[in-house]
PDB file of C-alpha atoms and ligand atoms in Angstrom:
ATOM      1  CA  UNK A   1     -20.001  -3.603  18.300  1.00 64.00           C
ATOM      2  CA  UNK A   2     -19.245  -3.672  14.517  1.00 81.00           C
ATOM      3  CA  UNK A   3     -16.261  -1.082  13.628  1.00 93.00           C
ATOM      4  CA  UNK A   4     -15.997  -1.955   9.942  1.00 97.00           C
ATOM      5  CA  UNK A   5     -13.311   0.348   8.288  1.00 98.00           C
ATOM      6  CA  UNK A   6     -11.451   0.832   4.800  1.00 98.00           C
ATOM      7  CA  UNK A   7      -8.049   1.464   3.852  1.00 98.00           C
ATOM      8  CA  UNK A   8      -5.823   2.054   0.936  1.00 98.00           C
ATOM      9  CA  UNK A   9      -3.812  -0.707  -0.284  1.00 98.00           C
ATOM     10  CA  UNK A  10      -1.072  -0.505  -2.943  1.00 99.00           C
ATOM     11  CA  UNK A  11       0.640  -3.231  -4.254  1.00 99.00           C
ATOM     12  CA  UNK A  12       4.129  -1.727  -5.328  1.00 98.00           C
ATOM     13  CA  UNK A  13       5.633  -1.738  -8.747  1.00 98.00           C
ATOM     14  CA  UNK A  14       8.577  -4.638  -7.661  1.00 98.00           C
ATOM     15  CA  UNK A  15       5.284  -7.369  -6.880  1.00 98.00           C
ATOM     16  CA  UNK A  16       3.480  -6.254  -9.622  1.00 98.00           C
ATOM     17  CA  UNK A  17       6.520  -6.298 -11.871  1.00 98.00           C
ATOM     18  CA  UNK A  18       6.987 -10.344 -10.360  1.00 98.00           C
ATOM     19  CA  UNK A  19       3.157 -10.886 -11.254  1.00 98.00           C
ATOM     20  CA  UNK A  20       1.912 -11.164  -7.719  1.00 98.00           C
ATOM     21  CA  UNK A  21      -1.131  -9.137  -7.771  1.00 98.00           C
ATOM     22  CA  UNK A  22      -3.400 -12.188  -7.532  1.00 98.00           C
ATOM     23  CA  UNK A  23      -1.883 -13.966  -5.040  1.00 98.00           C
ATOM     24  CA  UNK A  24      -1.399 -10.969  -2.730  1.00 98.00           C
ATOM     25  CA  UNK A  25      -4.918 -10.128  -3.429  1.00 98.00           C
ATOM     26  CA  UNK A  26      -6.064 -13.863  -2.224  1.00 98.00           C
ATOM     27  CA  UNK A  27      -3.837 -13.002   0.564  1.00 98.00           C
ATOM     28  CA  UNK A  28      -6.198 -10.178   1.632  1.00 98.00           C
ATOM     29  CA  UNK A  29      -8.926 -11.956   1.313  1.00 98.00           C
ATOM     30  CA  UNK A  30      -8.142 -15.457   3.396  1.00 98.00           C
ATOM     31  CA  UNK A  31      -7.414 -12.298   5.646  1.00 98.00           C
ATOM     32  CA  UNK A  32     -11.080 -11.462   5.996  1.00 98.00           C
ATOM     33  CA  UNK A  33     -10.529  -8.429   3.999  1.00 98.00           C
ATOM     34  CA  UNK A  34     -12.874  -7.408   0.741  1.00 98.00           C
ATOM     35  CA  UNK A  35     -11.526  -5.795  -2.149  1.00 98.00           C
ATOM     36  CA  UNK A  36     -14.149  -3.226  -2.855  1.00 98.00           C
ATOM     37  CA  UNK A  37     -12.659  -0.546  -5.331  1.00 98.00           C
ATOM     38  CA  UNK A  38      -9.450  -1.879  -7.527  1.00 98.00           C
ATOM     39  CA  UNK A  39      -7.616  -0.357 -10.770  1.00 98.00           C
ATOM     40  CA  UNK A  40      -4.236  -1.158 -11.869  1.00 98.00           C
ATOM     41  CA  UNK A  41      -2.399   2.335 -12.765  1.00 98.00           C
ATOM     42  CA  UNK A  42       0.927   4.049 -13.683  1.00 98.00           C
ATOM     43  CA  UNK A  43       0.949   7.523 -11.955  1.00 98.00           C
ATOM     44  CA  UNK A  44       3.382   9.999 -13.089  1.00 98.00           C
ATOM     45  CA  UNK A  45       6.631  11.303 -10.367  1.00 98.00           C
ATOM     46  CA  UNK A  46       4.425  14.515  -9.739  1.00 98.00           C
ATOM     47  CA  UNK A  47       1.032  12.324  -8.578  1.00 98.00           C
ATOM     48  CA  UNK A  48       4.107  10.312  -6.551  1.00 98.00           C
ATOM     49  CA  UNK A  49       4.933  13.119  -4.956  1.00 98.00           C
ATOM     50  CA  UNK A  50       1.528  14.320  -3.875  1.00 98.00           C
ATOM     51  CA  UNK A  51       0.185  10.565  -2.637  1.00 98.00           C
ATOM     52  CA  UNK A  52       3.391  10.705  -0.787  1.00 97.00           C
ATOM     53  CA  UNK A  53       3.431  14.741   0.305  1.00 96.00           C
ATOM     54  CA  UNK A  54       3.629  13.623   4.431  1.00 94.00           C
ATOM     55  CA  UNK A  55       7.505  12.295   3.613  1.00 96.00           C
ATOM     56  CA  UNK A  56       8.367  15.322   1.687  1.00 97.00           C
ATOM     57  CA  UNK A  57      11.101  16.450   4.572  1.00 98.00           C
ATOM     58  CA  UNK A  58      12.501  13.147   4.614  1.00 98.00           C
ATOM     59  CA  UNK A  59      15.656  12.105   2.478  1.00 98.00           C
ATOM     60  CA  UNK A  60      14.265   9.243   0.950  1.00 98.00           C
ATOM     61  CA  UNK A  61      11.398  11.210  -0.785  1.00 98.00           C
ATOM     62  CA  UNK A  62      12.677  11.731  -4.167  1.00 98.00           C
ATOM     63  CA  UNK A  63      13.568   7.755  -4.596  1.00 98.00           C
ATOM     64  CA  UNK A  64      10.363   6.813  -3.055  1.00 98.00           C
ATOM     65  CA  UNK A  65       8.491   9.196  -5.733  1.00 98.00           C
ATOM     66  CA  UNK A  66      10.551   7.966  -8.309  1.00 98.00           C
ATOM     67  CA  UNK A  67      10.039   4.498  -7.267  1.00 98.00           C
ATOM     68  CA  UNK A  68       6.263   4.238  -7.144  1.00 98.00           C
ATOM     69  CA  UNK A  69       5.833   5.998 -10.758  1.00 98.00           C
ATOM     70  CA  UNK A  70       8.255   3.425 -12.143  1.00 98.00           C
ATOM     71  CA  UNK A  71       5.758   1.128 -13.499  1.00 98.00           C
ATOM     72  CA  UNK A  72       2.003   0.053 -12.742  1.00 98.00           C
ATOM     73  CA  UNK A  73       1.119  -0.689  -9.574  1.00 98.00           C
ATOM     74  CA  UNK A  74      -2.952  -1.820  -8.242  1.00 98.00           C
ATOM     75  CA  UNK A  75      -4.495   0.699  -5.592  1.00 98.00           C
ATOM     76  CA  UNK A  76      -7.539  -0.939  -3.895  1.00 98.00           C
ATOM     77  CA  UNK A  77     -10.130  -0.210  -1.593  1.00 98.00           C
ATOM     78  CA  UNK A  78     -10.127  -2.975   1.409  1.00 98.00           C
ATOM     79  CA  UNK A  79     -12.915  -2.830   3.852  1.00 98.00           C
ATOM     80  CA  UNK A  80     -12.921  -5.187   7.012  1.00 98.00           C
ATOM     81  CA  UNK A  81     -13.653  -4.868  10.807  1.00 98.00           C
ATOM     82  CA  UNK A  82     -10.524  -2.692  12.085  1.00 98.00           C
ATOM     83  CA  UNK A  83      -8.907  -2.490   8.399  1.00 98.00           C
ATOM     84  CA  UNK A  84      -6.274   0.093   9.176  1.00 98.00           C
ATOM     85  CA  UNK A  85      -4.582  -1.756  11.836  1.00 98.00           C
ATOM     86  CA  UNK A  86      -5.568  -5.169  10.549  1.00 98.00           C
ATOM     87  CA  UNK A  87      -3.634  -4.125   7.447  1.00 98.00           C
ATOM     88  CA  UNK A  88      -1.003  -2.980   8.926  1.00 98.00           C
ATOM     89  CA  UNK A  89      -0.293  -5.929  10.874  1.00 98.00           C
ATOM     90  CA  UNK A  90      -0.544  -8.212   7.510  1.00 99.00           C
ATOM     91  CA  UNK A  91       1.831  -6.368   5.735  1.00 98.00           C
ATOM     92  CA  UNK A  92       4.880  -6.693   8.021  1.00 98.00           C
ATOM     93  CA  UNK A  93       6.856  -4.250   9.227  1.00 98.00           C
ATOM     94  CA  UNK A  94       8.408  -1.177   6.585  1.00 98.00           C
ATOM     95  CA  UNK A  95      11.812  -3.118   6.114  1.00 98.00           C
ATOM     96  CA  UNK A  96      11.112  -6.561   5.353  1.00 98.00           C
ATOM     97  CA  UNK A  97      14.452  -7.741   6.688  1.00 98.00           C
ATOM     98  CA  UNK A  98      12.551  -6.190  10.162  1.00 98.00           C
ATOM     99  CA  UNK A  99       9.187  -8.092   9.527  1.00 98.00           C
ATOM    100  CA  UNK A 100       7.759 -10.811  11.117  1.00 98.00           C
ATOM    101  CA  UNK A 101       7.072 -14.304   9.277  1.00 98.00           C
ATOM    102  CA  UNK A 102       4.209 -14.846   7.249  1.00 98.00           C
ATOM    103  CA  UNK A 103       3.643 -11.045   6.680  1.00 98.00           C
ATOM    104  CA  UNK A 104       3.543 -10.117   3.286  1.00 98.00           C
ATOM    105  CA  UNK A 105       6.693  -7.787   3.203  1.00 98.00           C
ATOM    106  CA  UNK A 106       8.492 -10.965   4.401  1.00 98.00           C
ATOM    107  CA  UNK A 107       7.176 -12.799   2.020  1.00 98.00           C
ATOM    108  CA  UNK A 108       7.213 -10.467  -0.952  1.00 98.00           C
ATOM    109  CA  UNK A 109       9.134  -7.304   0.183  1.00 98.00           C
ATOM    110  CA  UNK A 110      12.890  -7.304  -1.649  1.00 98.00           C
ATOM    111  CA  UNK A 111      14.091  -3.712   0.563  1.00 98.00           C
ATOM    112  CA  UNK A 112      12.998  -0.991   2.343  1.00 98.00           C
ATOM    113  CA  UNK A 113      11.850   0.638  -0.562  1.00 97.00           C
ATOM    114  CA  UNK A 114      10.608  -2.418  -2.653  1.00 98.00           C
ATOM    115  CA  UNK A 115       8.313  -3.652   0.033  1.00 98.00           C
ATOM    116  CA  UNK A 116       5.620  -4.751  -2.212  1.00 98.00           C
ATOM    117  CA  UNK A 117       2.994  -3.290  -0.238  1.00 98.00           C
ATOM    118  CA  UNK A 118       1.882   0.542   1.140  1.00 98.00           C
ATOM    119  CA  UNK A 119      -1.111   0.692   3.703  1.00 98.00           C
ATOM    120  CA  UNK A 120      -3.038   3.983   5.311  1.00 98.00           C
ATOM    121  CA  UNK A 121      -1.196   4.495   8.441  1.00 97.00           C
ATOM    122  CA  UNK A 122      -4.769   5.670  10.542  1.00 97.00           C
ATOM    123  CA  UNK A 123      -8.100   6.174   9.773  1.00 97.00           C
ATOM    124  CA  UNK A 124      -7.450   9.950   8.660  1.00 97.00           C
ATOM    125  CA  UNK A 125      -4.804   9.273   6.475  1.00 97.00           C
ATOM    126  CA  UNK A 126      -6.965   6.116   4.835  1.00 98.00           C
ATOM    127  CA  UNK A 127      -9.776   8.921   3.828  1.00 97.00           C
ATOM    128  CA  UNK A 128      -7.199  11.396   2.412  1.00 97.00           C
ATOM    129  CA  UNK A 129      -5.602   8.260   0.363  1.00 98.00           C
ATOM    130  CA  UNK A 130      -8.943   6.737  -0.477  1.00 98.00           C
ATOM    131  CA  UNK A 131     -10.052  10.163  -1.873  1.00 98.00           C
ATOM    132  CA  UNK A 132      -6.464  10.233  -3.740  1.00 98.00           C
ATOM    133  CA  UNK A 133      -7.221   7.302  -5.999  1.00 98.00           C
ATOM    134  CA  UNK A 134     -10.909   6.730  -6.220  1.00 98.00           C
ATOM    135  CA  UNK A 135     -12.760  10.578  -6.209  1.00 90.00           C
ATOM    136  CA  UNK A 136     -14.575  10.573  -9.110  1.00 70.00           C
TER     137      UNK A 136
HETATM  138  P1  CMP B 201       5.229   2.940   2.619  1.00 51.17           P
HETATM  139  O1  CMP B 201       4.403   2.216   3.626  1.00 51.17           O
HETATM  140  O2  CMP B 201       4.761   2.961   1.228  1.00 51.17           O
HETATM  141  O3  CMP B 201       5.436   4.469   3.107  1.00 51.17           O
HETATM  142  C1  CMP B 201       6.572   5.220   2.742  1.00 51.17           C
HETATM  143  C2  CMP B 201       7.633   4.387   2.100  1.00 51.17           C
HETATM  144  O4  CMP B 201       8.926   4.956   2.104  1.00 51.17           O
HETATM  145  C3  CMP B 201       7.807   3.099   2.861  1.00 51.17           C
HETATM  146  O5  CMP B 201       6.676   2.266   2.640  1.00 51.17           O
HETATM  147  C4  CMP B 201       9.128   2.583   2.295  1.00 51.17           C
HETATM  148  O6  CMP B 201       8.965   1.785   1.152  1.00 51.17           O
HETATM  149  C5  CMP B 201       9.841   3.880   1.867  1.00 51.17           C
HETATM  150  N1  CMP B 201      11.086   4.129   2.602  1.00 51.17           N
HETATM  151  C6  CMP B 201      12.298   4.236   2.044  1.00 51.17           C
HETATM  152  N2  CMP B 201      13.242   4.484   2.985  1.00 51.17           N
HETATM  153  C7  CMP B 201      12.603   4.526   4.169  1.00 51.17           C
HETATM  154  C8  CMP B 201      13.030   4.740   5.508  1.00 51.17           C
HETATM  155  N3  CMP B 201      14.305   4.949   5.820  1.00 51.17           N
HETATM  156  N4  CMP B 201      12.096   4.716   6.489  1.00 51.17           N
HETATM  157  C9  CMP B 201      10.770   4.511   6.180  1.00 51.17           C
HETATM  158  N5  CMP B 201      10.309   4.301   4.917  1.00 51.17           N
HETATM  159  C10 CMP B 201      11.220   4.304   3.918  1.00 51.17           C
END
């Protein structure tokens, strides 16, 4: 039975400061995954802070906000059978010191916060962040 899905992808300011939208893009799709909805954007600390409202108790929160409103970064739409956990598994665990080879925070990631990559963490959360970047 088909159980196509989509999920929010974000390719961090660090990879697209380093230029490697394209080839982290190609890495999605030799993945099996299709980019359907894609804009390159510079949010401002407050949007930050309301994409990433679910870590708002944690201490790293204000960094993290701060971090992903540093410079532009490319929020995309990928749509695949099992996308959310397919995803998940391509990007590598959070710290890329932690990650397994041939994930893309291995590959890219630089820290825990410059991990190149952000992907829903379930199917709820991937509406909610869908909604976040592409309601029009
Ligand atoms: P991301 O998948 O975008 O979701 C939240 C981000 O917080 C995470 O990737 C990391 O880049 C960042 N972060 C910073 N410190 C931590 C931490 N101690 N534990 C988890 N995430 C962290």
């Amino acid at each position: 039975m088909s159980n196509t899905e989509q999920t929010l992808s974000i390719i961090k300011p660090d990879a697209v400061e380093r230029n490697l939208q394209d080839e982290i893009k190609n890495e999605f799709k030799i993945n099996g995954f299709e980019i359907v909805k894609e804009k390159k954007i510079h949010i401002s600390k407050q949007e930050a802070e309301k994409f990433y409202k679910v870590h708002e108790t944690k201490p790293f929160y204000n960094n993290l906000c701060a971090y992903l409103s540093s410079g532009p970064i490319v929020v995309m739409t990928l749509q695949k059978e099992n996308a959310v956990l397919d995803n998940r598994k391509l990007m590598g665990a959070t710290n890329p010191d932690q990650a397994e080879e041939g994930t893309l925070r291995k590959k890219y990631g630089i820290s825990i916060d410059k991990n190149s990559v952000h992907g829903s963490d379930s199917n709820e959360n991937a509406k909610i962040e869908i909604d976040f970047f592409f309601k029009d």
